[in-house]
Tab-separated table of C-alpha atoms and ligand atoms in Angstrom:
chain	number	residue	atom	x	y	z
A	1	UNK	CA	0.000	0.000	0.000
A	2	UNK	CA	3.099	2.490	-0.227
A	3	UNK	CA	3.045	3.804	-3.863
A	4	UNK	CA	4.715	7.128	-4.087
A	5	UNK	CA	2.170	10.216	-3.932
A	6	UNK	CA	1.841	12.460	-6.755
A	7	UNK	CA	2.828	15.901	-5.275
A	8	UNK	CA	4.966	17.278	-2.665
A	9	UNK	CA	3.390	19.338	0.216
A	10	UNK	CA	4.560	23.207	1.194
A	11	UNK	CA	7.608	23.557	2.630
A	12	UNK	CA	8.161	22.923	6.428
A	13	UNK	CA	6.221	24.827	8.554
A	14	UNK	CA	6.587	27.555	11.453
A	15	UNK	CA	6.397	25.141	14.349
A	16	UNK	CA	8.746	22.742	12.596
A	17	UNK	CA	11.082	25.128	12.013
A	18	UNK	CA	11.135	26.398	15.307
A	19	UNK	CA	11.134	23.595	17.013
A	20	UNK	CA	15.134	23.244	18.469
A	21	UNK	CA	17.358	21.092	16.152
A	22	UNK	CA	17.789	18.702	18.975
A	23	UNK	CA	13.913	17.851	19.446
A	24	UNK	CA	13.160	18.030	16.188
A	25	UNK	CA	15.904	14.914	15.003
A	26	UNK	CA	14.183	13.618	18.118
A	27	UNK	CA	10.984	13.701	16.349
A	28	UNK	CA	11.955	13.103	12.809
A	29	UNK	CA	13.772	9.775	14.059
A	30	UNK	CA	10.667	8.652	15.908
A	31	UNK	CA	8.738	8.931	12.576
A	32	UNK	CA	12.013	7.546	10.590
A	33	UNK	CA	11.987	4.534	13.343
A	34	UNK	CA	8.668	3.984	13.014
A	35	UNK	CA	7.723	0.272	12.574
A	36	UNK	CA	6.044	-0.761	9.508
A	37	UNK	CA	2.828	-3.378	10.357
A	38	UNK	CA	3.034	-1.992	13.973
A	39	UNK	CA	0.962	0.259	15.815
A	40	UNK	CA	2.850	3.752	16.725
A	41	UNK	CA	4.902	4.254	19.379
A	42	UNK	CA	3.376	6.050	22.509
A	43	UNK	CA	4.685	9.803	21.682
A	44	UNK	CA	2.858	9.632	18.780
A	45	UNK	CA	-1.009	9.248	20.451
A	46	UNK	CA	0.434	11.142	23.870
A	47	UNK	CA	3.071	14.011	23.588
A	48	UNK	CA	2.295	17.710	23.367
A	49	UNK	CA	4.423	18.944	20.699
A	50	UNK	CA	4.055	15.449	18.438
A	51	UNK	CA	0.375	16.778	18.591
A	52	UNK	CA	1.415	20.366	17.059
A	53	UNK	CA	3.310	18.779	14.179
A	54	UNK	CA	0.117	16.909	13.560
A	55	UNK	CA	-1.968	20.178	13.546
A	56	UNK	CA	0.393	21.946	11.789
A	57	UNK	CA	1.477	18.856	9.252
A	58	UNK	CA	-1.833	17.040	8.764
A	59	UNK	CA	-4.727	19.857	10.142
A	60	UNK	CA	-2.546	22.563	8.288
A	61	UNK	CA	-1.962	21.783	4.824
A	62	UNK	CA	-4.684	19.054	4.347
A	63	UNK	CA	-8.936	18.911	3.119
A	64	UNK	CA	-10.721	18.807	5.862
A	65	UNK	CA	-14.157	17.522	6.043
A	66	UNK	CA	-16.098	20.320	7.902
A	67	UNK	CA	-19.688	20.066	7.422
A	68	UNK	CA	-22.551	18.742	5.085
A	69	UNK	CA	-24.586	20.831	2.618
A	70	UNK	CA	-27.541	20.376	5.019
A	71	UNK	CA	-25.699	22.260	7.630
A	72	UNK	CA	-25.960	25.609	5.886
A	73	UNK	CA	-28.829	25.369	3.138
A	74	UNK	CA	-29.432	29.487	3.141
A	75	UNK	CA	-27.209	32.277	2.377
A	76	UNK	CA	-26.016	33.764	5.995
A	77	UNK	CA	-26.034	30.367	7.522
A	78	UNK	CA	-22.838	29.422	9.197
A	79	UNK	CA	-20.900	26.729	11.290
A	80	UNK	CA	-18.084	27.376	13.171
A	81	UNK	CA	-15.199	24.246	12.980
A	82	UNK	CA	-13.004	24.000	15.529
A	83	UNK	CA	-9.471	21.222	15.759
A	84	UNK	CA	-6.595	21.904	17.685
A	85	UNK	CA	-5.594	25.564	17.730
A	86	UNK	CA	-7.829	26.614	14.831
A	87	UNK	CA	-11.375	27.606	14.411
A	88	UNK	CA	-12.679	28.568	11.016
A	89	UNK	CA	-16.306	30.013	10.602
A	90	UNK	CA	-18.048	28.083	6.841
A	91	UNK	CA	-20.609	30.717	5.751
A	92	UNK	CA	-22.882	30.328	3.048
A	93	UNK	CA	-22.716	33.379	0.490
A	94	UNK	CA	-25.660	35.116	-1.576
A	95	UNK	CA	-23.750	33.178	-4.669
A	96	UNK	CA	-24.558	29.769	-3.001
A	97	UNK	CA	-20.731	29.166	-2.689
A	98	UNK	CA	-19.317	28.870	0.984
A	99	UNK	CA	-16.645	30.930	2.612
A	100	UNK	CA	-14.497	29.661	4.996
A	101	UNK	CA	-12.672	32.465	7.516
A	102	UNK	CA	-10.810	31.877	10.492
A	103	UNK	CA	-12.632	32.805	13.462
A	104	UNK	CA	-10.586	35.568	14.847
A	105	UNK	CA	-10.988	39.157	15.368
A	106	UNK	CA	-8.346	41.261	13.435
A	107	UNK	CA	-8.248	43.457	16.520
A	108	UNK	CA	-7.345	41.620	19.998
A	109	UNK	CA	-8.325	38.533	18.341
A	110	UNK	CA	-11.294	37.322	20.398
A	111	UNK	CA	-13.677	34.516	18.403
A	112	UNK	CA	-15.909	36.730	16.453
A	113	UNK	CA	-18.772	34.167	16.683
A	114	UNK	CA	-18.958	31.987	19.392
A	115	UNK	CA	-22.153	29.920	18.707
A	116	UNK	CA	-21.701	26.458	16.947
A	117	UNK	CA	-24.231	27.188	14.206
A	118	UNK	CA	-26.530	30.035	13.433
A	119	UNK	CA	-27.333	32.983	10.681
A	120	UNK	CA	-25.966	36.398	10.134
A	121	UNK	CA	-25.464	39.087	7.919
A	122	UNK	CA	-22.408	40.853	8.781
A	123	UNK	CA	-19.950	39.321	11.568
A	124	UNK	CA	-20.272	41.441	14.481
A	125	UNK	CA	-17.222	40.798	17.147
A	126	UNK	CA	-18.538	40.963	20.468
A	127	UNK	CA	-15.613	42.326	22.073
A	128	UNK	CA	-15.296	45.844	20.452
A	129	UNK	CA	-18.452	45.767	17.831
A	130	UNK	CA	-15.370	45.309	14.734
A	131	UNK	CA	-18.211	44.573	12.101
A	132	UNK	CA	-16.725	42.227	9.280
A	133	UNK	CA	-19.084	41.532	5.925
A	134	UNK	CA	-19.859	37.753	4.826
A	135	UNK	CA	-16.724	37.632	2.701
A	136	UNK	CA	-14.527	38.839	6.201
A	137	UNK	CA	-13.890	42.552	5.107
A	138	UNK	CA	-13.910	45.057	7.561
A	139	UNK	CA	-16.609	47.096	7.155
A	140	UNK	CA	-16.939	49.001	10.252
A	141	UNK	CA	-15.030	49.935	13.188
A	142	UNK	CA	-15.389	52.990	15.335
A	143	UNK	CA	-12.152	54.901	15.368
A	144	UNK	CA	-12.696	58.307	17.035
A	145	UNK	CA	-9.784	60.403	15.830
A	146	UNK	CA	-7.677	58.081	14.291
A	147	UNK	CA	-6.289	59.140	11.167
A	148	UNK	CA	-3.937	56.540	9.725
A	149	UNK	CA	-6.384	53.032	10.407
A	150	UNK	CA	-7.028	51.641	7.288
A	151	UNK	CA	-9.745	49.291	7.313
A	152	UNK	CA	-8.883	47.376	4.162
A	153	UNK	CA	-5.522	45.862	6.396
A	154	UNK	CA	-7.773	44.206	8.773
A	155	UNK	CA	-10.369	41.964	7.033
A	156	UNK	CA	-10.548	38.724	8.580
A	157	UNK	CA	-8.333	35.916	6.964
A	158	UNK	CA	-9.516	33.552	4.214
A	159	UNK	CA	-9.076	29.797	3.898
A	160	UNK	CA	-10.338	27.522	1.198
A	161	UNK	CA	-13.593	26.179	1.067
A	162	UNK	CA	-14.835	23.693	-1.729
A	163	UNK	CA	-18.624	21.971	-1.797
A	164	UNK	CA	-18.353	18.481	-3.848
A	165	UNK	CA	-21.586	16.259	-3.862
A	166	UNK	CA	-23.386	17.829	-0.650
A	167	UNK	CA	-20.596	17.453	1.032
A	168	UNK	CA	-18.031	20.849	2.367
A	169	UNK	CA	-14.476	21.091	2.782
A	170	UNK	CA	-11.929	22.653	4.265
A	171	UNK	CA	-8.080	23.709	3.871
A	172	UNK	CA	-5.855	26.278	5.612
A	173	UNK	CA	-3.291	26.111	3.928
A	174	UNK	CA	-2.070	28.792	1.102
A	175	UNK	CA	-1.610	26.211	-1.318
A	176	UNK	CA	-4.049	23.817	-0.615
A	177	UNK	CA	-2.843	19.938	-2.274
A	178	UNK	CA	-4.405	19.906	-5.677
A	179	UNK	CA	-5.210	15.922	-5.891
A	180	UNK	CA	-8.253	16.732	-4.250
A	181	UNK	CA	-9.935	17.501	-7.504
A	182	UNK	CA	-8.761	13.742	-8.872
A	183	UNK	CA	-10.458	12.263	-5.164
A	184	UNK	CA	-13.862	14.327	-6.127
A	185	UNK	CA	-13.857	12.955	-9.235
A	186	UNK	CA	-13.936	9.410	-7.565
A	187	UNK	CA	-16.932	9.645	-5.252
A	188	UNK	CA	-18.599	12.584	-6.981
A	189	UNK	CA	-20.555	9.468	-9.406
A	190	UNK	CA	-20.958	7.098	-6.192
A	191	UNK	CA	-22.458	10.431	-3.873
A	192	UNK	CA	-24.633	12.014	-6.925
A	193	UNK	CA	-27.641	9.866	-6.383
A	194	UNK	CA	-28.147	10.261	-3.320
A	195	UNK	CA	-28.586	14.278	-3.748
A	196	UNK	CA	-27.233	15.774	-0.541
A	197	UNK	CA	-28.589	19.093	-1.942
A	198	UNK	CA	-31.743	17.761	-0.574
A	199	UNK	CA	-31.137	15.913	2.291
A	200	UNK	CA	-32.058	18.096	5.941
A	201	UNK	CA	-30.489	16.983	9.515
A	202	UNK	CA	-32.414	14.637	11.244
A	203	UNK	CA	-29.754	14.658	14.357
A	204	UNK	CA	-26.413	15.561	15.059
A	205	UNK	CA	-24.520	14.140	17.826
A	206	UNK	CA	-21.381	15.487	19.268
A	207	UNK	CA	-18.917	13.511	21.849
A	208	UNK	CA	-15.904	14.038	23.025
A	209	UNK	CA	-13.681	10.767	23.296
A	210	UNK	CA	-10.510	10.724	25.735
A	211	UNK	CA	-8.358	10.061	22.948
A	212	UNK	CA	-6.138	11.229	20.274
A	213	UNK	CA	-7.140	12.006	16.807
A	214	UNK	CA	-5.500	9.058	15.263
A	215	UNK	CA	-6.698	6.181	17.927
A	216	UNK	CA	-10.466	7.939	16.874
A	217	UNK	CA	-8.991	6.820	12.895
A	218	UNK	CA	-7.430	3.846	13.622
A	219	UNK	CA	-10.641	2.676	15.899
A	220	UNK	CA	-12.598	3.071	12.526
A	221	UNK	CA	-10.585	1.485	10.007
A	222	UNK	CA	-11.062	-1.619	11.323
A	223	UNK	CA	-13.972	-4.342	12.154
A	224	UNK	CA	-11.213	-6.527	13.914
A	225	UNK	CA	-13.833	-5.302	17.392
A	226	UNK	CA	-17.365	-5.383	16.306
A	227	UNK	CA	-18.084	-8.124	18.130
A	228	UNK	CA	-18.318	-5.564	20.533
A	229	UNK	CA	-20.901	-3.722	18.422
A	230	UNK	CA	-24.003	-5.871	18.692
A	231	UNK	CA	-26.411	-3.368	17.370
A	232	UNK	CA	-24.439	-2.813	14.255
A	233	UNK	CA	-23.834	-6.161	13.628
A	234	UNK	CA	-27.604	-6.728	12.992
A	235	UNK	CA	-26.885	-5.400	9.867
A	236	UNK	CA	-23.460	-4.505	8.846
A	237	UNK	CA	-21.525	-7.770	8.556
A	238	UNK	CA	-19.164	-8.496	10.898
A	239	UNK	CA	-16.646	-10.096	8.312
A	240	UNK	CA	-15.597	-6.667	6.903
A	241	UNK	CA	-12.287	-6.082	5.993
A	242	UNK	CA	-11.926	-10.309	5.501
A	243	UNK	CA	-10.946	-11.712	2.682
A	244	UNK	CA	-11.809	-15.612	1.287
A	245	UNK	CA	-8.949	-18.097	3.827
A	246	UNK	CA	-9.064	-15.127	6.663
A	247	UNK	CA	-12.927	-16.262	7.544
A	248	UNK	CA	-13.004	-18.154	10.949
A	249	UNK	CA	-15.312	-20.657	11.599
A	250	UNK	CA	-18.066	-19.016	13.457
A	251	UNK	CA	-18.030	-16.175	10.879
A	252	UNK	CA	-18.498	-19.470	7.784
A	253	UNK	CA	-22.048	-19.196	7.842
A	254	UNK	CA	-22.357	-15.027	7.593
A	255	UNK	CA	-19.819	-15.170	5.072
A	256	UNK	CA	-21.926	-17.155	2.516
A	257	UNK	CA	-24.990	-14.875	3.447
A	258	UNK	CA	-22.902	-11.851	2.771
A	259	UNK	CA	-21.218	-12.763	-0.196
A	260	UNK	CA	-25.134	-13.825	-1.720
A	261	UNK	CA	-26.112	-10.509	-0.740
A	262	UNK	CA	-23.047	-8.574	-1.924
A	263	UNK	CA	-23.846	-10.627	-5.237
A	264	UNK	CA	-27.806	-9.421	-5.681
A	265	UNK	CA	-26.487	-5.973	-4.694
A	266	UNK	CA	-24.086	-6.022	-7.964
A	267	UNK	CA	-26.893	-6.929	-9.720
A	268	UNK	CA	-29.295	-4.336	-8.515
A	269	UNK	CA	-26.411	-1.930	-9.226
A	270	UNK	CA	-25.756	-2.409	-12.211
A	271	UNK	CA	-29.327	-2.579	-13.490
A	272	UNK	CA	-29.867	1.120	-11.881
A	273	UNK	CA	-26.591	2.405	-13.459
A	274	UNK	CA	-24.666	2.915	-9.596
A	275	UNK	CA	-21.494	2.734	-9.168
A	276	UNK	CA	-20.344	-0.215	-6.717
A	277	UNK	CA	-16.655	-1.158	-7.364
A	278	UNK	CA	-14.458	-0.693	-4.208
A	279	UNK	CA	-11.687	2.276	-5.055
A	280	UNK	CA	-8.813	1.889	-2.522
A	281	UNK	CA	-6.342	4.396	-2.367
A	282	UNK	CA	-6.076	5.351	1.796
A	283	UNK	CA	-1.882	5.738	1.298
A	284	UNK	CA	-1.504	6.198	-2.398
A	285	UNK	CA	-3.157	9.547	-2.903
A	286	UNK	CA	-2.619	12.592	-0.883
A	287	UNK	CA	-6.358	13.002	-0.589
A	288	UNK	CA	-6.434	9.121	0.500
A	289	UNK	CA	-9.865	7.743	-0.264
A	290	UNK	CA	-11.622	4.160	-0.137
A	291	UNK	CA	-15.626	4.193	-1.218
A	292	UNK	CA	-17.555	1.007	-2.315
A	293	UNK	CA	-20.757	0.269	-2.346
A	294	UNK	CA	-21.639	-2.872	0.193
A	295	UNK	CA	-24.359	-5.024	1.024
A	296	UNK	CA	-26.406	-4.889	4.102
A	297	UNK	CA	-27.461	-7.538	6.432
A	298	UNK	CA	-31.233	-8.693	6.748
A	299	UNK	CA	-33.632	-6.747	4.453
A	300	UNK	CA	-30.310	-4.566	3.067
A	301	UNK	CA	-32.074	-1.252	3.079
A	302	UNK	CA	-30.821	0.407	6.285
A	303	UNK	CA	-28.853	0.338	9.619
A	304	UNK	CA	-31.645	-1.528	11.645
A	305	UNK	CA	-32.199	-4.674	13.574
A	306	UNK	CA	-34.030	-6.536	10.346
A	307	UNK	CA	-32.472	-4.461	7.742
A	308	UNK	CA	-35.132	-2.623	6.682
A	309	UNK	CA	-35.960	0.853	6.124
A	310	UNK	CA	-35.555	3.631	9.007
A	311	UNK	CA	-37.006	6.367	7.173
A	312	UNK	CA	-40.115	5.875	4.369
A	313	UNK	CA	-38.518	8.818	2.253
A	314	UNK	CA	-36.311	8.047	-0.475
A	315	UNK	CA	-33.314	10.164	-1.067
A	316	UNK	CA	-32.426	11.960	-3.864
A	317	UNK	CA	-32.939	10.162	-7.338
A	318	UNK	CA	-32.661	6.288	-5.842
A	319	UNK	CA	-34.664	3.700	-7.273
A	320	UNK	CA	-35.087	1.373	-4.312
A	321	UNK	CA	-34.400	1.571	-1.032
A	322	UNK	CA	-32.495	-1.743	-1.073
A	323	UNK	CA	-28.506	-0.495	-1.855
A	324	UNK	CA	-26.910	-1.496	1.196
A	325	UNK	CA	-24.609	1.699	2.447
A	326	UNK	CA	-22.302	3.314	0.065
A	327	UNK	CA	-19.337	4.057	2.555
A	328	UNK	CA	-16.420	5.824	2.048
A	329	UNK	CA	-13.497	6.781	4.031
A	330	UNK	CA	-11.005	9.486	3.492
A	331	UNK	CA	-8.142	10.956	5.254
A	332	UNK	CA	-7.709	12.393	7.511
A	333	UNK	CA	-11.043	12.946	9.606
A	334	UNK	CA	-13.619	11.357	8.202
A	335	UNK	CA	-15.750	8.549	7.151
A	336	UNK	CA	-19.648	8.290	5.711
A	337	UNK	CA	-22.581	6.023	5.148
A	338	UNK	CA	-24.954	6.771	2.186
A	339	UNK	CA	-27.819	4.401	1.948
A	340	UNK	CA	-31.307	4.690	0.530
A	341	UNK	CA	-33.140	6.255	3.169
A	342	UNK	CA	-30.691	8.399	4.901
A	343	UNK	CA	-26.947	9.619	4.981
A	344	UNK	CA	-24.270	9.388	8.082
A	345	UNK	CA	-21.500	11.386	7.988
A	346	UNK	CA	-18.539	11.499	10.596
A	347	UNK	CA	-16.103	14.043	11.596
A	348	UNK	CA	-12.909	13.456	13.721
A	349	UNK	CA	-11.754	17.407	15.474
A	350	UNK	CA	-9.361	16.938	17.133
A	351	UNK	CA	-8.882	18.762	20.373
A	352	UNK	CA	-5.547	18.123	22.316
A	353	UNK	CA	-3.657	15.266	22.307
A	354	UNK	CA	-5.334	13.384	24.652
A	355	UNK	CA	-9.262	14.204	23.796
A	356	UNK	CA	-10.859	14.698	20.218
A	357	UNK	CA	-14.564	15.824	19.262
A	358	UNK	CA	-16.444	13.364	17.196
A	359	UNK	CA	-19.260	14.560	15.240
A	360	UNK	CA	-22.506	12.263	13.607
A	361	UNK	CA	-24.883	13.758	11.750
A	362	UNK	CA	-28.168	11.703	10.579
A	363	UNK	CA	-29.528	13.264	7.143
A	364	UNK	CA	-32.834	12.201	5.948
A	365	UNK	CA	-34.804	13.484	2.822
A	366	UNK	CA	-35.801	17.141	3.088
A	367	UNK	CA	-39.650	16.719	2.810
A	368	UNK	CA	-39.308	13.554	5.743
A	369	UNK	CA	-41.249	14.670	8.376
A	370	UNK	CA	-40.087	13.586	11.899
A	371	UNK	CA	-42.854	10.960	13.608
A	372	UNK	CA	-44.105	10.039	10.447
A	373	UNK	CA	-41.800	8.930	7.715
A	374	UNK	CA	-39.408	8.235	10.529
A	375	UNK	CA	-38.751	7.522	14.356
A	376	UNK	CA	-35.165	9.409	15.403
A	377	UNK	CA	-34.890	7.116	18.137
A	378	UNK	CA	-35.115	3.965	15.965
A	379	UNK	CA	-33.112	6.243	12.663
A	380	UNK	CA	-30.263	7.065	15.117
A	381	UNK	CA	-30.403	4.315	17.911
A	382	UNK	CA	-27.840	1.485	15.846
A	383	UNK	CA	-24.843	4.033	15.337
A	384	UNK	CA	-25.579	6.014	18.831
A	385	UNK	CA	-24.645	2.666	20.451
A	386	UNK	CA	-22.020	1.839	18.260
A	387	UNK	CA	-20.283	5.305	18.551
A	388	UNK	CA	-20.468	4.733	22.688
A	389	UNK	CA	-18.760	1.223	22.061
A	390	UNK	CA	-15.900	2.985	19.855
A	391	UNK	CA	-15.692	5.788	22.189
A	392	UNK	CA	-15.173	3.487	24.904
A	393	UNK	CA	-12.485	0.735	22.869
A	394	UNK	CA	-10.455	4.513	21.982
A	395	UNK	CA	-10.230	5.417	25.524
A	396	UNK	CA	-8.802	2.218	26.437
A	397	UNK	CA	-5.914	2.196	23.967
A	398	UNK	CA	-5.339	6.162	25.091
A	399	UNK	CA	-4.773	4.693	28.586
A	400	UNK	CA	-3.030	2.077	27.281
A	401	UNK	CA	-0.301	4.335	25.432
A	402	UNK	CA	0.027	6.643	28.500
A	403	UNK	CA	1.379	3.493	30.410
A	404	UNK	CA	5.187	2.326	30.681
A	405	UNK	CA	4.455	-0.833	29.686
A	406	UNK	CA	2.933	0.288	26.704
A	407	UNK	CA	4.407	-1.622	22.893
A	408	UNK	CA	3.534	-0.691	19.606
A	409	UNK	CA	2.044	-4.156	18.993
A	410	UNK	CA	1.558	-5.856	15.249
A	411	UNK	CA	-1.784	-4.924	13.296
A	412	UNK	CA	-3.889	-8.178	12.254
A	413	UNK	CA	-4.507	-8.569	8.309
A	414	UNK	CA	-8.128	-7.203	8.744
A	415	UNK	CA	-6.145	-4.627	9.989
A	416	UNK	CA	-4.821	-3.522	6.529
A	417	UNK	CA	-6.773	-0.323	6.458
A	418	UNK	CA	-5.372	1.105	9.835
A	419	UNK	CA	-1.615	0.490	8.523
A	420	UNK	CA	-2.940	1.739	5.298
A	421	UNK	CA	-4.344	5.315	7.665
A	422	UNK	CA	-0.620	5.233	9.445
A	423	UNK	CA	1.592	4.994	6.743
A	424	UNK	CA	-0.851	8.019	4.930
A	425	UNK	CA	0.128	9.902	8.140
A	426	UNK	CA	3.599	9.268	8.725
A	427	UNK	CA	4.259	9.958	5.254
A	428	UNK	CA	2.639	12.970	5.100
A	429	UNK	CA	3.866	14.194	8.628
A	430	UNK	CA	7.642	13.026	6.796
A	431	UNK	CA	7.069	15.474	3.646
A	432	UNK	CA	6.423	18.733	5.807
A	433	UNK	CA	9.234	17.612	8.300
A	434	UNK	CA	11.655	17.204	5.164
B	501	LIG	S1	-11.291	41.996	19.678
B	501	LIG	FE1	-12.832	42.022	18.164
B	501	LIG	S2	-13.462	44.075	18.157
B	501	LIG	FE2	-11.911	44.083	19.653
B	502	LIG	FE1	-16.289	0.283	15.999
């Protein structure tokens, strides 16, 4: 799984750079040392300044998932993102494009909004009134008697912001990598029918895990644990990530059920014209990607106990309800499920280097009405448990790499995906450290 990307990054950055020479060969050999098929060593999930590099290396320079269409249908309608250091305010314009500015006053720097979501015409900053328009420019600040403030110096500063499928990205960076556009072009066709445009949130679900960013990743890659999801395993086969000689004898039995149903789904595909084929590129791309389109237990419609349908609205142009979940991963902070009925997208933020903020948000049809083309409780009960079971299983590693005894230890082969998610980050951590 270690091609050679396409592109080098931007040159090394200010932390990196000011880090001393002596810590930072401490650092680069930990990455250089690092041992391939293992899991990292215990720096990498617990130390302070290991977590900078990642903010600055990975955070920094990389697309970020931020938000869904749904989030902000109407001009004026923002979110604010916050990871590590950063928080970046993703504003809807009058031209229906988004604009992404970081969140801090060009005076004294307080946050200039403060609420999580909301809508607003001009940014006011609560500190000092410093009134900033949509696209950040100053616009007003009362300045009795000053003669030589020039408001055009102090518009709030711009990141990049880019909308593909329903689905809204971020990048701080001044050059932001440019593979992105080859990544869209892979799950733009697999995304399209489902219509995001016109999906509306159902629920959103924040949580805050004690543990770093890249346990939350590693946590997901894999189905190595969901025996300890019970709920999900209702529907979502348990021998993901197996391949034909891996299967173990209790799992003989699902296998043949999920390969028939894998096998109906092709069919059902490929009569409706949807795309199906896995793409796997997690550590060959720097806009690392894996979508496929995969069968469902039971009924195959949705994420419930029998399979079947959690909301009676169709999304977007879909013919049938029964299309298992589309799912895609990419790196570094996020992961999705599209099925007929409704859409699940996940966002990793990370907050320190011991806690990160996971975010779920459940998006059904925008003319489902709640209570009567679905239940939330039953739409967002499977992946409310399983998110508690992952929270927990990350929490345990984190305490596991703050301890002395603590060993990178080997990854299974139904493991292939977290190496895959390491060696993206390493690399990538390696380029800007160069
Ligand atoms: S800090 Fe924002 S107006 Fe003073
Ligand atoms: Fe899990």
């Amino acid at each position: 799984m270690t091609a050679p990307v396409h592109q080098p990054l931007n040159a090394r950055g200010k932390l990196a750079s000011s880090l001393p020479a002596e810590q930072l060969a401490e650092i680069t050999e930990l990455f250089a040392l690092r041992r391939t098929g293992y899991s990292l060593d215990a720096p990498f999930y617990t130390d302070s300044t290991i977590f900078k590099i990642d903010m600055e290396a990975i955070f920094g320079q990389h697309w970020i998932f931020a938000a869904s269409t749904a989030e902000l249908p109407e001009p004026g309608d923002y979110v604010t993102v916050d990871y590590g250091p950063y928080s970046l305010i993703v504003l809807r314009n009058d031209d229906g494009g988004v604009n992404v500015l970081h969140n801090v006053c060009r005076h004294r720097g307080a946050r200039v909004l403060t609420e999580p979501t909301g809508s607003t015409g001009n940014l006011v900053c609560g500190y000092h009134s410093w009134t900033y328009s949509p696209s950040g420019d100053l616009i007003h600040a009362s300045a009795p008697g000053e003669t030589k403030f020039d408001k055009s110096c102090f518009g709030l500063k711009r990141a990049h912001g880019r909308e593909v499928a329903g689905l809204i990205f971020v990048c701080i960076a001044d050059e932001p990598p440019t593979d992105f556009d080859e990544t869209s072009k892979i799950f733009e066709p697999y995304l399209a029918p489902h219509d995001l445009s016109k999906t509306k949130i159902a629920y959103q679900q924040n949580i805050i895990e004690e543990g770093n960013w890249k346990l939350v990743m590693e946590n997901n890659r894999e189905c190595y644990h969901c025996d300890g999801h019970p709920e999900l395993a209702c529907s979502l086969f348990p021998t993901w990530g197996l391949t034909e000689g891996l299967i173990p004898a209790h799992l003989e039995e699902v296998w043949d059920r999920n390969k028939q149903a894998q096998s109906s789904l092709e069919e059902r595909c490929r009569r409706y014209g949807l795309p199906y084929e896995v793409v796997e590129e997690l550590d060959t791309r720097i806009a690392g990607i894996r979508i496929s389109r995969e069968s469902l237990d039971g009924e195959g419609e949705s994420f419930s106990p029998d399979g079947r349908r959690l909301s009676k609205k169709l999304l977007g142009d879909l013919p049938d309800f029964r299309l298992g979940r589309c799912s895609m991963h990419l790196q570094p902070n996020s992961w999705f499920h599209f099925l007929g009925d409704h859409v699940i997208t996940f966002g990793v933020f990370p907050i320190n280097e011991h806690q990160s903020l996971v975010r779920t948000t459940w998006l059904v049809a925008d003319d489902a009405e709640e209570g009567v083309d679905y239940d939330l409780e039953k739409l967002t009960y499977t992946w409310k448990q399983t998110n508690l079971q992952d929270k927990a299983f990350v929490e345990l590693c984190q305490q596991g790499a703050g301890s002395p005894a603590y060993q990178p230890g080997p990854y299974m082969k139904s493991e292939y995906q977290v190496e895959a998610f390491i060696n993206w980050y390493v690399q990538r951590v390696q380029e800007h450290l160069a």
